[in-house]
Amino acid sequence: MPAMDLDSLLDKLETGEQEVVQRALIEYNQENSQCFFFNAEQREQRKKLGEVVINFLNRDLQPSCQVACLETIRILSRDKHALSPFTSRSAMQTLSQYAGLDYSEEMEVPLIPDSESVVEALKCLCNIIYNSVEAQLVSKDLQLVCGLARRLKLYNETRSSHESKFFDLRLLFLLTALNVDVRRQLARELRGVSLLTDALESTLALKWSDIYEVVTDRLAPPLGKEETERVMEILKTLFNITFDISRREVDEEDAALYRHLAAILRHCLLRQSDGEDRTEEFHGHTVNLLVNLPLMCLDVLLTPKVEHGSVEYMGMNMDTVEVLLQFLDRRLDRGHKLRETLTPVLNLLTESSRVHRETRKFLRAKVLPPLRDVKNRPEVGNTLRNKLVRLMTHVDTDVKHCAAEFLFVLCKENVSRFVKYTGYGNAAGLLAARGLLAGGRGEGRYSEDEDTDTEEYREAKANINPVTGRVEEKQPNPMDGMTEEQKEYEAMKLVSMFDKLSREQIIQPMGVTSDGRLEPLDEAAQRMLQQQESSDIESDSD
């Protein structure tokens, strides 16, 4: 908006006449409804406009004028550099009153009025709190989370619009995402997990066939757009307040609550939303939350009865694991923001495989079937195994570690089996970190079943290069035809080159210690010498 127009608008607001103010603000709002980038030169005028409008809201106004003022604040609050009129305690209190969230110990928050002004005030609070640290602190002092929690208890009884419920949930998500104290308050004092689980159950309109089994019709219509949006806000907020659960001891009551939630999340994974992208996002938030829950509570993912059309393995219902595997495959193919999109599902499958034998065996049959292709490197191809092995040398350390750990657990932490499926070159990073370069097994406890080799693998086993994990064509010996003097010369030349690179600290020669770890070669050699001397001394004493 041109500077003169802002001056003219301010003049009209200074009159204080409701009808004049309302008409002027409606015109401003219509012109700037899609404005998300603001001219720095007009910043002070916008701040002045914000001050006038927020003060005007303290008057006794007609509902239509209230909405016009709040719409203006919503537009102005998109500019994070001009928020000062809205971040004071008095301004935030005014907005929280319009949102129906003004909280005190004595009062009960009424059922949410289904009005435009409530929704607009919630949108304003979302913008301001998202963009301002000061507003985040004020919202904590004003106990907005308590007002939202009280309203959440009435979630099933309210017949308000989707927008009212959605922006309640969006504001709750922002408060818990941006302030650790609010997150802790909702989780512990306000029993947020139980509240939000009830809201989730209500939004999904669930029916139960057993204590931890939701009736899921795989042929049911996709979840509606509005319901999906609310469900995702609930899942995101639950993620915020359960972030540290796996690090704490849970009692029987909490375990029952988390099992109940896990059963609902199983239903979420088996439901589709309106469109592939929306379903992918919906399932992504579901996976993120499942990662937070105690492993002991995830057994409910496998307990539903096997029915017609279910994926069965060892008598167990593997529908959920199958969906997670398909989700993993899609994320691998997208290859976008792998740390954020891939590591949660990899961690979930890895930890589930550690504690649930049936899950591990099912996943191994799908990801690491008996080896037949011995001509190509493990990382070449389009199978799940190929895609995961490629990630084992990814530049992102977290992604690389998660992929390697998943495959290692599927191999029951057996080094020789792990190398067989991935190649020593790809496996070296994890083995070095675990102190297993010399072979052996990890610390996990697994059943003692034999690895089944295919006929193709048995025939080619002697010719497989353990570093690359495939049968290599025989290469000519570069020293054929050389005299012994020439061979010695080339060997010394190579030693000299390594010595130079080492002295210039371009490389650091490493050796494998007796406990399977890497350490600088000179230290490893010195340690071996000391061990040898100790052994000689003991022999002499005998």
CSV table of C-alpha atoms in Angstrom, one decimal, residues 150-534:
chain,number,residue,atom,x,y,z
A,150,ARG,CA,-9.7,-26.8,29.1
A,151,ARG,CA,-11.2,-26.3,25.7
A,152,LEU,CA,-9.7,-29.6,24.4
A,153,LYS,CA,-11.6,-31.4,27.2
A,154,LEU,CA,-14.8,-30.2,25.6
A,155,TYR,CA,-13.6,-31.3,22.1
A,156,ASN,CA,-16.3,-34.0,21.8
A,157,GLU,CA,-19.1,-31.7,22.9
A,158,THR,CA,-18.4,-28.8,20.7
A,159,ARG,CA,-20.1,-28.4,17.3
A,160,SER,CA,-17.9,-25.5,16.2
A,161,SER,CA,-16.4,-25.1,12.8
A,162,HIS,CA,-13.3,-27.0,11.5
A,163,GLU,CA,-11.4,-23.7,11.5
A,164,SER,CA,-12.1,-23.1,15.2
A,165,LYS,CA,-10.8,-26.6,16.2
A,166,PHE,CA,-7.9,-26.5,13.7
A,167,PHE,CA,-6.5,-23.2,14.9
A,168,ASP,CA,-6.9,-24.3,18.5
A,169,LEU,CA,-4.7,-27.3,17.7
A,170,ARG,CA,-2.3,-25.2,15.6
A,171,LEU,CA,-1.8,-22.8,18.4
A,172,LEU,CA,-1.3,-25.6,20.9
A,173,PHE,CA,1.3,-27.1,18.5
A,174,LEU,CA,3.2,-23.8,18.3
A,175,LEU,CA,3.2,-23.3,22.1
A,176,THR,CA,4.6,-26.7,22.7
A,177,ALA,CA,7.1,-26.5,19.9
A,178,LEU,CA,8.6,-23.2,20.9
A,179,ASN,CA,8.7,-23.3,24.7
A,180,VAL,CA,10.1,-26.2,26.7
A,181,ASP,CA,8.2,-25.2,29.9
A,182,VAL,CA,4.9,-25.1,28.1
A,183,ARG,CA,5.6,-28.5,26.6
A,184,ARG,CA,6.4,-30.0,30.1
A,185,GLN,CA,3.3,-28.3,31.6
A,186,LEU,CA,0.9,-29.8,29.0
A,187,ALA,CA,2.5,-33.2,29.2
A,188,ARG,CA,2.6,-33.5,33.0
A,189,GLU,CA,0.3,-31.1,34.8
A,190,LEU,CA,-2.5,-31.0,32.2
A,191,ARG,CA,-2.2,-34.7,31.1
A,192,GLY,CA,-1.8,-33.7,27.6
A,193,VAL,CA,-1.2,-37.2,26.1
A,194,SER,CA,-4.6,-38.4,27.4
A,195,LEU,CA,-6.3,-35.2,26.3
A,196,LEU,CA,-4.9,-35.3,22.8
A,197,THR,CA,-5.4,-39.0,22.4
A,198,ASP,CA,-9.1,-38.5,23.2
A,199,ALA,CA,-9.2,-35.7,20.6
A,200,LEU,CA,-7.5,-37.9,18.1
A,201,GLU,CA,-10.0,-40.7,18.7
A,202,SER,CA,-12.9,-38.3,18.4
A,203,THR,CA,-11.6,-36.8,15.1
A,204,LEU,CA,-11.1,-40.3,13.6
A,205,ALA,CA,-14.5,-41.5,14.9
A,206,LEU,CA,-13.0,-44.8,16.0
A,207,LYS,CA,-14.7,-48.0,16.9
A,208,TRP,CA,-12.9,-50.7,19.0
A,209,SER,CA,-13.1,-54.5,18.5
A,210,ASP,CA,-10.8,-55.2,21.5
A,211,ILE,CA,-9.0,-53.3,24.2
A,212,TYR,CA,-6.0,-52.4,21.9
A,213,GLU,CA,-7.6,-53.1,18.5
A,214,VAL,CA,-9.4,-50.5,16.3
A,215,VAL,CA,-11.9,-51.6,13.7
A,216,THR,CA,-10.1,-50.7,10.4
A,217,ASP,CA,-11.9,-51.0,7.1
A,218,ARG,CA,-9.2,-50.9,4.4
A,219,LEU,CA,-11.9,-50.3,1.8
A,220,ALA,CA,-13.3,-47.3,3.6
A,221,PRO,CA,-13.3,-43.9,1.8
A,222,PRO,CA,-10.1,-41.8,2.4
A,223,LEU,CA,-10.1,-39.6,5.5
A,224,GLY,CA,-11.4,-36.2,4.6
A,225,LYS,CA,-9.1,-33.2,4.1
A,226,GLU,CA,-10.4,-31.3,7.2
A,227,GLU,CA,-10.2,-34.3,9.5
A,228,THR,CA,-6.7,-35.1,8.2
A,229,GLU,CA,-5.5,-31.6,8.9
A,230,ARG,CA,-6.8,-31.7,12.5
A,231,VAL,CA,-5.3,-35.2,13.0
A,232,MET,CA,-1.9,-34.0,11.8
A,233,GLU,CA,-1.9,-31.1,14.2
A,234,ILE,CA,-2.7,-33.5,17.1
A,235,LEU,CA,0.0,-35.9,16.0
A,236,LYS,CA,2.6,-33.1,15.9
A,237,THR,CA,1.7,-31.8,19.3
A,238,LEU,CA,1.8,-35.3,20.7
A,239,PHE,CA,5.2,-35.7,19.2
A,240,ASN,CA,6.4,-32.5,21.1
A,241,ILE,CA,5.2,-33.7,24.5
A,242,THR,CA,6.3,-37.3,24.2
A,243,PHE,CA,9.8,-36.5,22.9
A,244,ASP,CA,11.5,-37.7,26.1
A,245,ILE,CA,9.3,-40.7,27.0
A,246,SER,CA,11.7,-43.4,25.8
A,247,ARG,CA,14.3,-42.0,28.2
A,248,ARG,CA,11.9,-42.3,31.2
A,249,GLU,CA,10.5,-45.2,33.2
A,250,VAL,CA,6.8,-45.7,32.6
A,251,ASP,CA,4.4,-47.2,35.1
A,252,GLU,CA,1.5,-49.5,34.2
A,253,GLU,CA,-1.0,-46.7,33.8
A,254,ASP,CA,1.2,-44.8,31.4
A,255,ALA,CA,2.0,-48.0,29.5
A,256,ALA,CA,-1.7,-48.7,29.0
A,257,LEU,CA,-2.2,-45.1,27.7
A,258,TYR,CA,0.7,-45.5,25.3
A,259,ARG,CA,-0.5,-48.9,24.1
A,260,HIS,CA,-3.9,-47.3,23.5
A,261,LEU,CA,-2.3,-44.5,21.5
A,262,ALA,CA,-0.1,-47.0,19.5
A,263,ALA,CA,-3.3,-48.9,18.5
A,264,ILE,CA,-4.7,-45.6,17.2
A,265,LEU,CA,-1.5,-44.9,15.3
A,266,ARG,CA,-1.7,-48.4,13.8
A,267,HIS,CA,-5.1,-47.4,12.4
A,268,CYS,CA,-3.6,-44.2,11.1
A,269,LEU,CA,-1.0,-46.1,9.1
A,270,LEU,CA,-3.6,-48.3,7.5
A,271,ARG,CA,-5.9,-45.3,6.5
A,272,GLN,CA,-5.5,-43.2,3.4
A,273,SER,CA,-6.1,-39.5,3.1
A,274,ASP,CA,-7.2,-37.4,0.1
A,275,GLY,CA,-4.3,-37.8,-2.3
A,276,GLU,CA,-0.9,-39.4,-2.2
A,277,ASP,CA,1.0,-36.4,-0.9
A,278,ARG,CA,-1.5,-35.8,1.9
A,279,THR,CA,-1.4,-39.5,2.9
A,280,GLU,CA,2.4,-39.4,2.8
A,281,GLU,CA,2.5,-36.4,5.2
A,282,PHE,CA,-0.2,-38.0,7.4
A,283,HIS,CA,1.8,-41.3,7.7
A,284,GLY,CA,5.1,-39.3,8.2
A,285,HIS,CA,3.7,-37.6,11.4
A,286,THR,CA,2.3,-41.0,12.5
A,287,VAL,CA,5.8,-42.6,12.2
A,288,ASN,CA,7.5,-39.7,14.0
A,289,LEU,CA,5.2,-40.2,17.0
A,290,LEU,CA,5.6,-44.0,17.0
A,291,VAL,CA,9.4,-43.5,17.3
A,292,ASN,CA,8.8,-41.7,20.6
A,293,LEU,CA,6.7,-44.4,22.3
A,294,PRO,CA,8.2,-47.0,24.6
A,295,LEU,CA,9.2,-50.1,22.6
A,296,MET,CA,7.4,-52.3,25.1
A,297,CYS,CA,4.1,-50.6,24.0
A,298,LEU,CA,4.6,-51.3,20.3
A,299,ASP,CA,3.6,-54.9,20.6
A,300,VAL,CA,0.0,-53.8,19.8
A,301,LEU,CA,1.1,-53.2,16.2
A,302,LEU,CA,1.3,-57.0,15.7
A,303,THR,CA,-1.5,-58.2,18.0
A,304,PRO,CA,-4.6,-57.7,15.8
A,305,LYS,CA,-6.1,-61.0,14.4
A,306,VAL,CA,-5.1,-62.1,11.0
A,307,GLU,CA,-8.1,-61.5,8.7
A,308,HIS,CA,-8.8,-62.1,5.0
A,309,GLY,CA,-6.5,-59.8,3.1
A,310,SER,CA,-4.0,-59.3,5.9
A,311,VAL,CA,-0.3,-59.9,5.5
A,312,GLU,CA,0.5,-62.9,7.7
A,313,TYR,CA,3.9,-64.1,8.8
A,314,MET,CA,4.6,-66.7,11.5
A,315,GLY,CA,0.9,-66.5,12.5
A,316,MET,CA,1.2,-62.7,13.1
A,317,ASN,CA,-0.6,-59.8,11.5
A,318,MET,CA,2.1,-57.9,9.6
A,319,ASP,CA,-0.1,-55.3,7.9
A,320,THR,CA,1.6,-52.4,9.9
A,321,VAL,CA,5.1,-53.6,9.2
A,322,GLU,CA,4.3,-54.0,5.5
A,323,VAL,CA,2.9,-50.4,5.3
A,324,LEU,CA,6.1,-49.1,7.1
A,325,LEU,CA,8.3,-51.0,4.6
A,326,GLN,CA,6.3,-49.5,1.7
A,327,PHE,CA,6.6,-46.1,3.3
A,328,LEU,CA,10.4,-46.6,3.7
A,329,ASP,CA,10.7,-47.6,0.0
A,330,ARG,CA,8.8,-44.4,-1.1
A,331,ARG,CA,11.0,-42.2,1.0
A,332,LEU,CA,14.1,-43.9,-0.4
A,333,ASP,CA,12.9,-43.2,-3.9
A,334,ARG,CA,12.1,-39.5,-3.2
A,335,GLY,CA,15.6,-39.0,-1.9
A,336,HIS,CA,14.6,-35.5,-0.4
A,337,LYS,CA,15.8,-34.3,3.0
A,338,LEU,CA,16.8,-37.8,4.0
A,339,ARG,CA,17.7,-37.0,7.6
A,340,GLU,CA,14.2,-35.6,8.3
A,341,THR,CA,12.2,-38.0,6.2
A,342,LEU,CA,14.0,-41.3,6.4
A,343,THR,CA,15.7,-41.6,9.8
A,344,PRO,CA,12.5,-41.9,11.9
A,345,VAL,CA,11.1,-44.9,9.9
A,346,LEU,CA,14.5,-46.5,9.9
A,347,ASN,CA,14.9,-46.1,13.6
A,348,LEU,CA,11.4,-47.4,14.2
A,349,LEU,CA,12.0,-50.5,12.1
A,350,THR,CA,15.5,-51.1,13.6
A,351,GLU,CA,14.3,-50.9,17.2
A,352,SER,CA,11.2,-53.0,16.5
A,353,SER,CA,13.4,-55.6,14.9
A,354,ARG,CA,15.6,-55.8,18.0
A,355,VAL,CA,12.7,-56.6,20.3
A,356,HIS,CA,10.2,-58.4,18.1
A,357,ARG,CA,11.6,-61.6,16.5
A,358,GLU,CA,8.7,-61.9,14.1
A,359,THR,CA,9.2,-58.4,12.9
A,360,ARG,CA,12.9,-58.9,12.3
A,361,LYS,CA,12.4,-62.2,10.4
A,362,PHE,CA,9.7,-60.7,8.2
A,363,LEU,CA,11.8,-57.6,7.4
A,364,ARG,CA,14.8,-59.8,6.7
A,365,ALA,CA,12.8,-61.9,4.3
A,366,LYS,CA,11.7,-58.7,2.5
A,367,VAL,CA,15.0,-56.7,2.6
A,368,LEU,CA,17.7,-59.3,2.7
A,369,PRO,CA,16.3,-62.4,0.9
A,370,PRO,CA,18.7,-65.3,0.2
A,371,LEU,CA,21.5,-63.9,-1.9
A,372,ARG,CA,21.4,-64.8,-5.6
A,373,ASP,CA,23.0,-61.8,-7.4
A,374,VAL,CA,26.7,-62.1,-6.9
A,375,LYS,CA,27.8,-60.4,-10.1
A,376,ASN,CA,26.8,-56.8,-9.1
A,377,ARG,CA,28.0,-54.7,-6.2
A,378,PRO,CA,25.5,-54.7,-3.3
A,379,GLU,CA,24.8,-51.0,-3.9
A,380,VAL,CA,23.9,-51.4,-7.5
A,381,GLY,CA,20.2,-52.1,-8.4
A,382,ASN,CA,16.7,-51.1,-7.3
A,383,THR,CA,15.9,-53.5,-4.5
A,384,LEU,CA,15.5,-52.3,-1.0
A,385,ARG,CA,18.8,-53.9,-0.1
A,386,ASN,CA,20.6,-52.0,-2.9
A,387,LYS,CA,19.0,-48.7,-1.9
A,388,LEU,CA,19.9,-49.1,1.8
A,389,VAL,CA,23.5,-50.2,1.0
A,390,ARG,CA,23.9,-47.0,-1.1
A,391,LEU,CA,23.0,-45.0,2.0
A,392,MET,CA,25.8,-46.6,4.0
A,393,THR,CA,28.3,-44.3,2.3
A,394,HIS,CA,26.0,-41.2,2.4
A,395,VAL,CA,27.5,-37.9,3.3
A,396,ASP,CA,25.1,-37.4,6.2
A,397,THR,CA,26.4,-39.3,9.2
A,398,ASP,CA,23.0,-39.9,10.7
A,399,VAL,CA,21.5,-41.3,7.5
A,400,LYS,CA,24.6,-43.5,7.0
A,401,HIS,CA,24.5,-44.8,10.5
A,402,CYS,CA,20.7,-45.5,10.5
A,403,ALA,CA,20.8,-47.4,7.3
A,404,ALA,CA,23.8,-49.5,8.4
A,405,GLU,CA,22.3,-50.2,11.8
A,406,PHE,CA,19.1,-51.4,10.3
A,407,LEU,CA,20.8,-53.9,8.0
A,408,PHE,CA,23.2,-55.0,10.9
A,409,VAL,CA,20.2,-55.8,13.1
A,410,LEU,CA,18.5,-57.7,10.3
A,411,CYS,CA,21.7,-59.7,10.1
A,412,LYS,CA,21.4,-60.4,13.9
A,413,GLU,CA,24.6,-58.3,14.4
A,414,ASN,CA,26.6,-61.1,12.8
A,415,VAL,CA,29.7,-59.5,11.1
A,416,SER,CA,30.3,-62.2,8.5
A,417,ARG,CA,26.6,-62.2,7.5
A,418,PHE,CA,26.6,-58.3,7.4
A,419,VAL,CA,29.6,-58.2,5.2
A,420,LYS,CA,28.1,-60.9,2.9
A,421,TYR,CA,25.1,-58.7,2.2
A,422,THR,CA,26.8,-55.3,2.1
A,423,GLY,CA,30.4,-55.8,1.2
A,424,TYR,CA,33.3,-55.0,3.6
A,425,GLY,CA,33.9,-51.6,2.1
A,426,ASN,CA,30.4,-50.5,2.8
A,427,ALA,CA,30.3,-52.2,6.2
A,428,ALA,CA,33.6,-50.8,7.5
A,429,GLY,CA,32.2,-47.6,9.0
A,430,LEU,CA,29.8,-49.3,11.3
A,431,LEU,CA,32.2,-52.1,12.1
A,432,ALA,CA,34.9,-49.6,13.1
A,433,ALA,CA,32.5,-47.7,15.3
A,434,ARG,CA,31.4,-50.9,17.0
A,435,GLY,CA,34.9,-52.3,17.4
A,436,LEU,CA,34.1,-55.2,15.1
A,437,LEU,CA,36.6,-54.9,12.3
A,438,ALA,CA,38.2,-58.1,13.4
A,439,GLY,CA,34.9,-59.9,13.1
A,440,GLY,CA,32.5,-61.4,15.7
A,441,ARG,CA,29.1,-60.3,16.8
A,442,GLY,CA,27.4,-57.2,18.3
A,443,GLU,CA,25.8,-57.1,21.8
A,444,GLY,CA,22.3,-57.9,20.7
A,445,ARG,CA,20.7,-61.2,21.7
A,446,TYR,CA,19.2,-63.2,18.9
A,447,SER,CA,18.0,-66.8,18.2
A,448,GLU,CA,20.6,-69.2,16.7
A,449,ASP,CA,19.1,-70.0,13.3
A,450,GLU,CA,21.3,-70.7,10.3
A,451,ASP,CA,21.8,-68.4,7.4
A,452,THR,CA,20.5,-70.1,4.2
A,453,ASP,CA,22.8,-69.8,1.2
A,454,THR,CA,21.4,-70.1,-2.3
A,455,GLU,CA,23.1,-72.5,-4.8
A,456,GLU,CA,24.3,-69.4,-6.8
A,457,TYR,CA,26.0,-68.0,-3.7
A,458,ARG,CA,27.6,-71.3,-2.7
A,459,GLU,CA,29.1,-71.8,-6.2
A,460,ALA,CA,30.5,-68.2,-6.3
A,461,LYS,CA,31.5,-67.8,-2.7
A,462,ALA,CA,35.2,-68.6,-3.2
A,463,ASN,CA,35.5,-66.0,-5.9
A,464,ILE,CA,33.6,-63.1,-4.2
A,465,ASN,CA,35.7,-60.1,-3.3
A,466,PRO,CA,34.7,-59.4,0.3
A,467,VAL,CA,35.5,-55.7,0.0
A,468,THR,CA,33.2,-55.1,-3.0
A,469,GLY,CA,30.7,-57.9,-2.2
A,470,ARG,CA,30.7,-59.4,-5.7
A,471,VAL,CA,32.6,-61.7,-8.0
A,472,GLU,CA,35.3,-59.7,-9.7
A,473,GLU,CA,36.9,-60.4,-13.0
A,474,LYS,CA,40.4,-61.6,-12.6
A,475,GLN,CA,42.8,-58.7,-13.2
A,476,PRO,CA,46.3,-59.1,-14.7
A,477,ASN,CA,49.0,-59.0,-12.1
A,478,PRO,CA,50.8,-55.7,-12.6
A,479,MET,CA,54.1,-57.2,-11.4
A,480,ASP,CA,54.2,-60.0,-14.0
A,481,GLY,CA,57.3,-59.7,-16.1
A,482,MET,CA,59.2,-57.6,-13.5
A,483,THR,CA,62.5,-58.6,-12.0
A,484,GLU,CA,62.9,-58.9,-8.3
A,485,GLU,CA,64.8,-55.6,-8.3
A,486,GLN,CA,62.0,-53.8,-10.1
A,487,LYS,CA,59.4,-55.2,-7.7
A,488,GLU,CA,61.5,-54.0,-4.7
A,489,TYR,CA,61.9,-50.6,-6.3
A,490,GLU,CA,58.1,-50.2,-6.8
A,491,ALA,CA,57.4,-51.4,-3.3
A,492,MET,CA,59.8,-48.8,-1.8
A,493,LYS,CA,58.4,-46.1,-4.0
A,494,LEU,CA,54.9,-46.9,-2.7
A,495,VAL,CA,56.2,-46.9,0.9
A,496,SER,CA,57.8,-43.5,0.3
A,497,MET,CA,54.6,-42.0,-1.1
A,498,PHE,CA,52.6,-43.2,1.9
A,499,ASP,CA,55.3,-41.8,4.2
A,500,LYS,CA,55.1,-38.4,2.5
A,501,LEU,CA,51.3,-38.3,2.7
A,502,SER,CA,51.4,-39.3,6.3
A,503,ARG,CA,54.1,-36.7,7.3
A,504,GLU,CA,52.1,-34.0,5.5
A,505,GLN,CA,49.0,-35.2,7.5
A,506,ILE,CA,47.0,-35.8,4.3
A,507,ILE,CA,46.3,-39.3,5.4
A,508,GLN,CA,46.8,-41.1,8.7
A,509,PRO,CA,47.7,-44.8,8.5
A,510,MET,CA,45.6,-46.9,10.8
A,511,GLY,CA,45.8,-50.4,12.3
A,512,VAL,CA,43.2,-52.7,13.8
A,513,THR,CA,43.7,-53.3,17.5
A,514,SER,CA,43.1,-56.7,19.1
A,515,ASP,CA,39.6,-55.5,20.2
A,516,GLY,CA,38.6,-54.7,16.6
A,517,ARG,CA,39.0,-50.9,16.7
A,518,LEU,CA,41.0,-48.6,14.6
A,519,GLU,CA,43.9,-46.5,16.0
A,520,PRO,CA,46.9,-44.8,14.4
A,521,LEU,CA,49.4,-47.4,13.0
A,522,ASP,CA,52.3,-46.3,15.1
A,523,GLU,CA,50.2,-46.6,18.3
A,524,ALA,CA,48.8,-50.0,17.2
A,525,ALA,CA,52.4,-51.3,16.4
A,526,GLN,CA,53.6,-50.0,19.8
A,527,ARG,CA,50.7,-51.7,21.6
A,528,MET,CA,51.4,-55.0,19.8
A,529,LEU,CA,55.1,-54.8,20.7
A,530,GLN,CA,54.2,-54.3,24.4
A,531,GLN,CA,51.8,-57.2,24.3
A,532,GLN,CA,54.5,-59.4,22.7
A,533,GLU,CA,57.0,-58.4,25.4
A,534,SER,CA,54.5,-59.1,28.2
